[in-house]
Each structure stands twice: as C-alpha cells, then as structure tokens.
Amino acid sequence: MINIGICDDEAPMRKLLRLPLEQKLQLLGEDYRIFEYDSGEALVGRAESEWLDILFLDIEMKDLNGMETARHLRKRDARTLLIFVTAYPDFVFQGYEVHAFHYILKPYDERKIQRVLAQALDELGKKREQYFSLEQKSGTIKIPMQKILAFSSDKRKIILSLSDGSLLDFYGKLDDVKKTLPDYFVRCHNRHLVNLNFVTALEKDSCTLGTKVFPVSRACRQPLEIAFARLLLE
C-alpha cells in the first residue's frame, strides 16, 4: 500500500493533481491511498498513523506556507518523498533545506505529474529493497533500512534504534555492521552510526534525528558534514 498526500489550499488544484496521479497508479496496478489536506496546519496535525510515502506540497498557501509546513514535516517524517508544487520556479531552490525530491510547476502538465510520480515510485522501490538482517532466537528478522535511525554500540551489544521509537539489540561490532550498510549510514561518533535520511539538525557537537539526539565527535564531524551536504545536493 502506497500512501500519497496532496496538500493545497485550493480544492480545484487538488483535483487537477489527483486525477493524473490516480490514472498512473491504476495503470501500474499499484495499491494506493490518497489523502488530501486543505492547509499546512491540517497536514502537520494529521494522525500519526497516516504515514505518507509521497507528498505533493503546494508552496504558496495561506498562514502556514509550504516551506514552513515542510520544516515541521521533516521533524517527524524524514523519509517522505517531498514534491513541491509551485507557480514560481524561484522557490524550487529552497527545497534543498528540506530534502525535496522533485518539483512540479503550475499550471499542471499531466505528463510531468505522471513522470515525477513514476520517478518517486522507483525511488520508493529502491529503498524498500534494502533490509538489515538480524538474527534472533526466533529466527532471522529482516528490517527495512528506511525504518532504521541508528546503530549504537554498548559494550558487546549493538542497539538498533527504529523510527517508531522501539529498540532492538544484538551482539556484534559496529565496524562489522558498517560494512553491510548503505552509504547513507555514517559514523557520527565511535559508538554511533546514523541514517542521514533522518537527520533534521546537525550541530557542532550533536546531530538530531527526529526526537533522538546523538553526539558528534571531533574526529567524525567533518566527514559527517560532508556526507550530509552531499545527500542534500543529490
């Protein structure tokens, strides 16, 4: 099931965006749900269970505009693929701050909407194909990489922090774990590996991933900053 959000304070514009999305999704045979929001406030205040894989977000909205809404979103939903909708190309360059995946200009071109949707679906597919295998007494557990915040070493154990707040632990060495992970897992400290896709703030001595804060050591600071900047520019 793919959850897609459309946030625009004009109902006719939401409809114009929704129709080509549904046509493409049905053509591809995708199982989907589309949620509509008439304001940034409505989106930010949505139920936590309403996880969005892809979000089409209008920038020019009353009260809480699209960029401010995106900042609120990133504090909670670091993995949502964010696609900005705007009538003004100049706004596009602000998208780096909130890890925007793409943008669509108004007035809408249905082919462009469907092309960007296809690219977003491809990206989702790539992320969903990556798992971390964890051996437990009950058997092997496959955990999607997109749900893992960080790996932290604690003596002989590794603590695995998940995006839903839960923790798992297993015996191992952080260096061995690092060899099995994608490049977006970067060491911020000799005891911590963090998922750059979840980083919402990077300070001199700490990095924040949602509600969790991890220390940044002097030795790891520069490589972490470079990796984070590279991710923003991809």
CSV table of C-alpha atoms in Angstrom, one decimal:
chain,number,residue,atom,x,y,z
A,1,MET,CA,0.0,0.0,0.0
A,2,ILE,CA,1.4,3.4,-1.1
A,3,ASN,CA,0.2,6.4,0.9
A,4,ILE,CA,0.2,9.7,-1.1
A,5,GLY,CA,-0.6,13.1,0.3
A,6,ILE,CA,-1.8,16.2,-1.6
A,7,CYS,CA,-1.6,19.5,0.3
A,8,ASP,CA,-3.0,22.6,-1.4
A,9,ASP,CA,-5.5,25.2,0.0
A,10,GLU,CA,-7.4,25.3,-3.3
A,11,ALA,CA,-9.7,22.3,-3.9
A,12,PRO,CA,-9.7,22.6,-7.7
A,13,MET,CA,-5.9,22.4,-7.8
A,14,ARG,CA,-6.0,19.3,-5.6
A,15,LYS,CA,-8.4,17.7,-8.0
A,16,LEU,CA,-6.3,18.6,-11.0
A,17,LEU,CA,-3.3,16.9,-9.4
A,18,ARG,CA,-5.2,13.9,-8.1
A,19,LEU,CA,-6.7,12.8,-11.4
A,20,PRO,CA,-3.5,12.1,-13.3
A,21,LEU,CA,-2.0,10.5,-10.2
A,22,GLU,CA,-4.8,8.1,-10.0
A,23,GLN,CA,-4.7,7.3,-13.7
A,24,LYS,CA,-1.0,6.5,-13.5
A,25,LEU,CA,-1.3,4.4,-10.3
A,26,GLN,CA,-4.2,2.4,-11.7
A,27,LEU,CA,-2.3,1.8,-14.9
A,28,LEU,CA,0.6,0.5,-12.9
A,29,GLY,CA,-1.7,-1.7,-10.8
A,30,GLU,CA,-0.5,-0.1,-7.6
A,31,ASP,CA,-2.4,-0.5,-4.3
A,32,TYR,CA,-2.7,3.1,-3.0
A,33,ARG,CA,-4.5,5.6,-0.8
A,34,ILE,CA,-4.6,9.4,-1.4
A,35,PHE,CA,-5.0,11.8,1.4
A,36,GLU,CA,-6.0,15.4,0.8
A,37,TYR,CA,-5.2,18.4,3.1
A,38,ASP,CA,-6.5,21.9,2.6
A,39,SER,CA,-3.8,23.6,4.7
A,40,GLY,CA,-0.3,23.2,6.1
A,41,GLU,CA,-1.9,23.1,9.6
A,42,ALA,CA,-4.2,20.2,8.6
A,43,LEU,CA,-1.2,18.2,7.2
A,44,VAL,CA,1.0,18.9,10.3
A,45,GLY,CA,-1.9,17.9,12.6
A,46,ARG,CA,-2.7,14.7,10.8
A,47,ALA,CA,-2.9,11.4,12.7
A,48,GLU,CA,0.5,9.7,13.3
A,49,SER,CA,-0.9,6.5,11.7
A,50,GLU,CA,-1.3,8.4,8.4
A,51,TRP,CA,2.2,7.7,7.2
A,52,LEU,CA,2.9,9.3,3.8
A,53,ASP,CA,5.3,7.7,1.3
A,54,ILE,CA,5.0,10.6,-1.2
A,55,LEU,CA,3.7,14.2,-0.6
A,56,PHE,CA,2.8,16.8,-3.2
A,57,LEU,CA,3.0,20.1,-1.3
A,58,ASP,CA,2.0,23.5,-2.5
A,59,ILE,CA,4.4,26.2,-1.5
A,60,GLU,CA,2.1,29.2,-1.7
A,61,MET,CA,-0.6,28.7,1.0
A,62,LYS,CA,-2.2,31.0,3.5
A,63,ASP,CA,-1.0,31.0,7.1
A,64,LEU,CA,1.5,28.1,7.2
A,65,ASN,CA,3.1,28.1,3.8
A,66,GLY,CA,4.6,25.1,2.1
A,67,MET,CA,8.2,25.6,3.2
A,68,GLU,CA,7.2,26.1,6.8
A,69,THR,CA,5.0,23.0,6.6
A,70,ALA,CA,7.9,21.0,5.1
A,71,ARG,CA,10.1,22.0,8.1
A,72,HIS,CA,7.5,20.7,10.5
A,73,LEU,CA,7.1,17.6,8.5
A,74,ARG,CA,10.8,16.8,8.4
A,75,LYS,CA,11.0,16.9,12.2
A,76,ARG,CA,8.7,13.8,12.2
A,77,ASP,CA,8.7,12.2,8.8
A,78,ALA,CA,12.3,12.3,7.5
A,79,ARG,CA,11.6,9.6,4.8
A,80,THR,CA,8.6,11.0,3.0
A,81,LEU,CA,9.4,11.9,-0.6
A,82,LEU,CA,8.6,15.5,-0.8
A,83,ILE,CA,7.5,17.0,-4.2
A,84,PHE,CA,6.9,20.8,-4.2
A,85,VAL,CA,4.2,22.3,-6.3
A,86,THR,CA,4.6,26.0,-7.2
A,87,ALA,CA,3.8,28.6,-9.8
A,88,TYR,CA,7.2,30.3,-9.2
A,89,PRO,CA,10.4,28.5,-10.3
A,90,ASP,CA,12.5,30.6,-7.9
A,91,PHE,CA,11.0,28.7,-4.9
A,92,VAL,CA,12.5,25.5,-6.1
A,93,PHE,CA,16.0,26.3,-4.9
A,94,GLN,CA,14.7,26.5,-1.3
A,95,GLY,CA,13.9,22.8,-1.5
A,96,TYR,CA,17.4,21.6,-0.6
A,97,GLU,CA,16.9,22.6,3.0
A,98,VAL,CA,14.0,20.1,3.5
A,99,HIS,CA,15.4,17.3,1.2
A,100,ALA,CA,12.8,17.9,-1.6
A,101,PHE,CA,12.8,15.0,-4.1
A,102,HIS,CA,11.3,17.0,-7.0
A,103,TYR,CA,9.1,19.9,-8.0
A,104,ILE,CA,6.1,20.5,-10.4
A,105,LEU,CA,5.2,23.8,-11.8
A,106,LYS,CA,1.7,25.3,-12.2
A,107,PRO,CA,-0.2,25.3,-14.5
A,108,TYR,CA,-0.1,21.5,-14.4
A,109,ASP,CA,1.2,19.3,-17.2
A,110,GLU,CA,-0.3,15.9,-16.7
A,111,ARG,CA,2.7,14.1,-18.4
A,112,LYS,CA,5.1,15.9,-16.0
A,113,ILE,CA,3.0,14.9,-13.0
A,114,GLN,CA,2.9,11.2,-14.0
A,115,ARG,CA,6.6,11.3,-14.9
A,116,VAL,CA,7.6,12.6,-11.5
A,117,LEU,CA,5.3,10.1,-9.8
A,118,ALA,CA,7.0,7.3,-11.7
A,119,GLN,CA,10.4,8.5,-10.5
A,120,ALA,CA,9.1,8.7,-6.9
A,121,LEU,CA,7.8,5.2,-7.1
A,122,ASP,CA,11.1,4.0,-8.5
A,123,GLU,CA,12.9,5.6,-5.5
A,124,LEU,CA,10.5,4.0,-3.1
A,125,GLY,CA,11.2,0.7,-4.7
A,126,LYS,CA,14.9,1.1,-4.2
A,127,LYS,CA,14.5,2.0,-0.6
A,128,ARG,CA,12.1,-0.9,0.1
A,129,GLU,CA,14.5,-3.4,-1.4
A,130,GLN,CA,17.2,-2.8,1.3
A,131,TYR,CA,17.0,-4.7,4.5
A,132,PHE,CA,19.1,-5.3,7.6
A,133,SER,CA,19.0,-9.0,8.6
A,134,LEU,CA,19.0,-9.5,12.4
A,135,GLU,CA,19.5,-13.0,13.9
A,136,GLN,CA,17.2,-13.7,16.8
A,137,LYS,CA,16.3,-16.9,18.8
A,138,SER,CA,13.0,-17.0,16.9
A,139,GLY,CA,14.8,-16.8,13.6
A,140,THR,CA,16.0,-14.1,11.1
A,141,ILE,CA,14.3,-10.7,11.1
A,142,LYS,CA,14.5,-8.5,8.0
A,143,ILE,CA,14.2,-4.8,8.9
A,144,PRO,CA,13.7,-2.3,6.1
A,145,MET,CA,16.6,0.2,6.1
A,146,GLN,CA,14.1,3.0,5.8
A,147,LYS,CA,12.9,2.3,9.3
A,148,ILE,CA,16.4,2.3,11.0
A,149,LEU,CA,17.5,5.6,12.7
A,150,ALA,CA,20.9,4.4,14.0
A,151,PHE,CA,23.1,1.7,15.3
A,152,SER,CA,24.9,2.3,18.7
A,153,SER,CA,27.5,0.1,20.4
A,154,ASP,CA,27.1,-0.7,24.1
A,155,LYS,CA,30.0,-2.9,25.2
A,156,ARG,CA,29.5,-6.2,23.3
A,157,LYS,CA,26.0,-5.3,22.1
A,158,ILE,CA,24.6,-3.2,19.3
A,159,ILE,CA,21.5,-1.2,19.9
A,160,LEU,CA,19.3,-0.7,16.9
A,161,SER,CA,17.0,2.4,17.0
A,162,LEU,CA,13.9,2.3,14.9
A,163,SER,CA,11.8,5.2,13.6
A,164,ASP,CA,8.8,4.2,15.7
A,165,GLY,CA,10.8,4.6,18.9
A,166,SER,CA,11.4,0.9,19.5
A,167,LEU,CA,14.8,-0.6,20.2
A,168,LEU,CA,16.4,-3.9,19.3
A,169,ASP,CA,19.7,-5.3,20.4
A,170,PHE,CA,22.1,-8.0,19.2
A,171,TYR,CA,25.7,-9.0,19.8
A,172,GLY,CA,28.3,-7.6,17.4
A,173,LYS,CA,30.8,-5.0,16.5
A,174,LEU,CA,29.9,-1.6,15.0
A,175,ASP,CA,32.8,-1.8,12.4
A,176,ASP,CA,31.4,-5.1,11.1
A,177,VAL,CA,27.9,-3.7,10.9
A,178,LYS,CA,29.1,-0.6,9.0
A,179,LYS,CA,30.4,-2.9,6.2
A,180,THR,CA,26.9,-4.2,5.5
A,181,LEU,CA,25.1,-0.8,5.3
A,182,PRO,CA,24.3,1.6,2.5
A,183,ASP,CA,26.5,4.8,2.3
A,184,TYR,CA,23.8,6.9,4.0
A,185,PHE,CA,24.7,5.3,7.3
A,186,VAL,CA,27.6,7.5,8.6
A,187,ARG,CA,29.6,7.4,11.8
A,188,CYS,CA,29.0,10.5,14.0
A,189,HIS,CA,30.9,9.0,16.9
A,190,ASN,CA,33.0,5.9,17.6
A,191,ARG,CA,29.8,4.4,19.2
A,192,HIS,CA,27.1,5.6,16.8
A,193,LEU,CA,26.2,5.2,13.1
A,194,VAL,CA,23.3,7.4,12.0
A,195,ASN,CA,21.0,7.3,9.0
A,196,LEU,CA,21.5,10.6,7.2
A,197,ASN,CA,18.0,10.4,5.7
A,198,PHE,CA,16.6,11.0,9.2
A,199,VAL,CA,18.9,13.9,10.2
A,200,THR,CA,16.9,17.0,10.9
A,201,ALA,CA,19.6,19.1,12.6
A,202,LEU,CA,23.4,19.0,12.6
A,203,GLU,CA,25.2,21.0,15.2
A,204,LYS,CA,28.8,21.2,16.2
A,205,ASP,CA,28.6,18.5,18.9
A,206,SER,CA,25.4,16.7,18.1
A,207,CYS,CA,23.0,15.6,15.4
A,208,THR,CA,19.3,15.2,15.7
A,209,LEU,CA,17.2,12.5,14.1
A,210,GLY,CA,13.5,13.2,14.9
A,211,THR,CA,13.3,13.2,18.7
A,212,LYS,CA,16.6,11.5,19.2
A,213,VAL,CA,20.0,13.3,19.7
A,214,PHE,CA,23.3,11.6,19.1
A,215,PRO,CA,26.8,13.0,20.0
A,216,VAL,CA,29.2,14.1,17.2
A,217,SER,CA,32.9,13.6,18.0
A,218,ARG,CA,35.6,15.9,16.7
A,219,ALA,CA,37.1,13.2,14.5
A,220,CYS,CA,33.7,12.4,12.9
A,221,ARG,CA,32.4,16.0,12.5
A,222,GLN,CA,33.9,16.9,9.1
A,223,PRO,CA,33.2,13.6,7.3
A,224,LEU,CA,29.7,13.7,8.7
A,225,GLU,CA,29.1,17.3,7.5
A,226,ILE,CA,30.5,16.4,4.0
A,227,ALA,CA,28.3,13.3,3.7
A,228,PHE,CA,25.2,15.3,4.9
A,229,ALA,CA,25.9,18.1,2.4
A,230,ARG,CA,26.4,15.6,-0.4
A,231,LEU,CA,23.0,14.0,0.4
A,232,LEU,CA,21.3,17.4,0.2
A,233,LEU,CA,22.7,18.1,-3.2
A,234,GLU,CA,21.8,14.7,-4.8
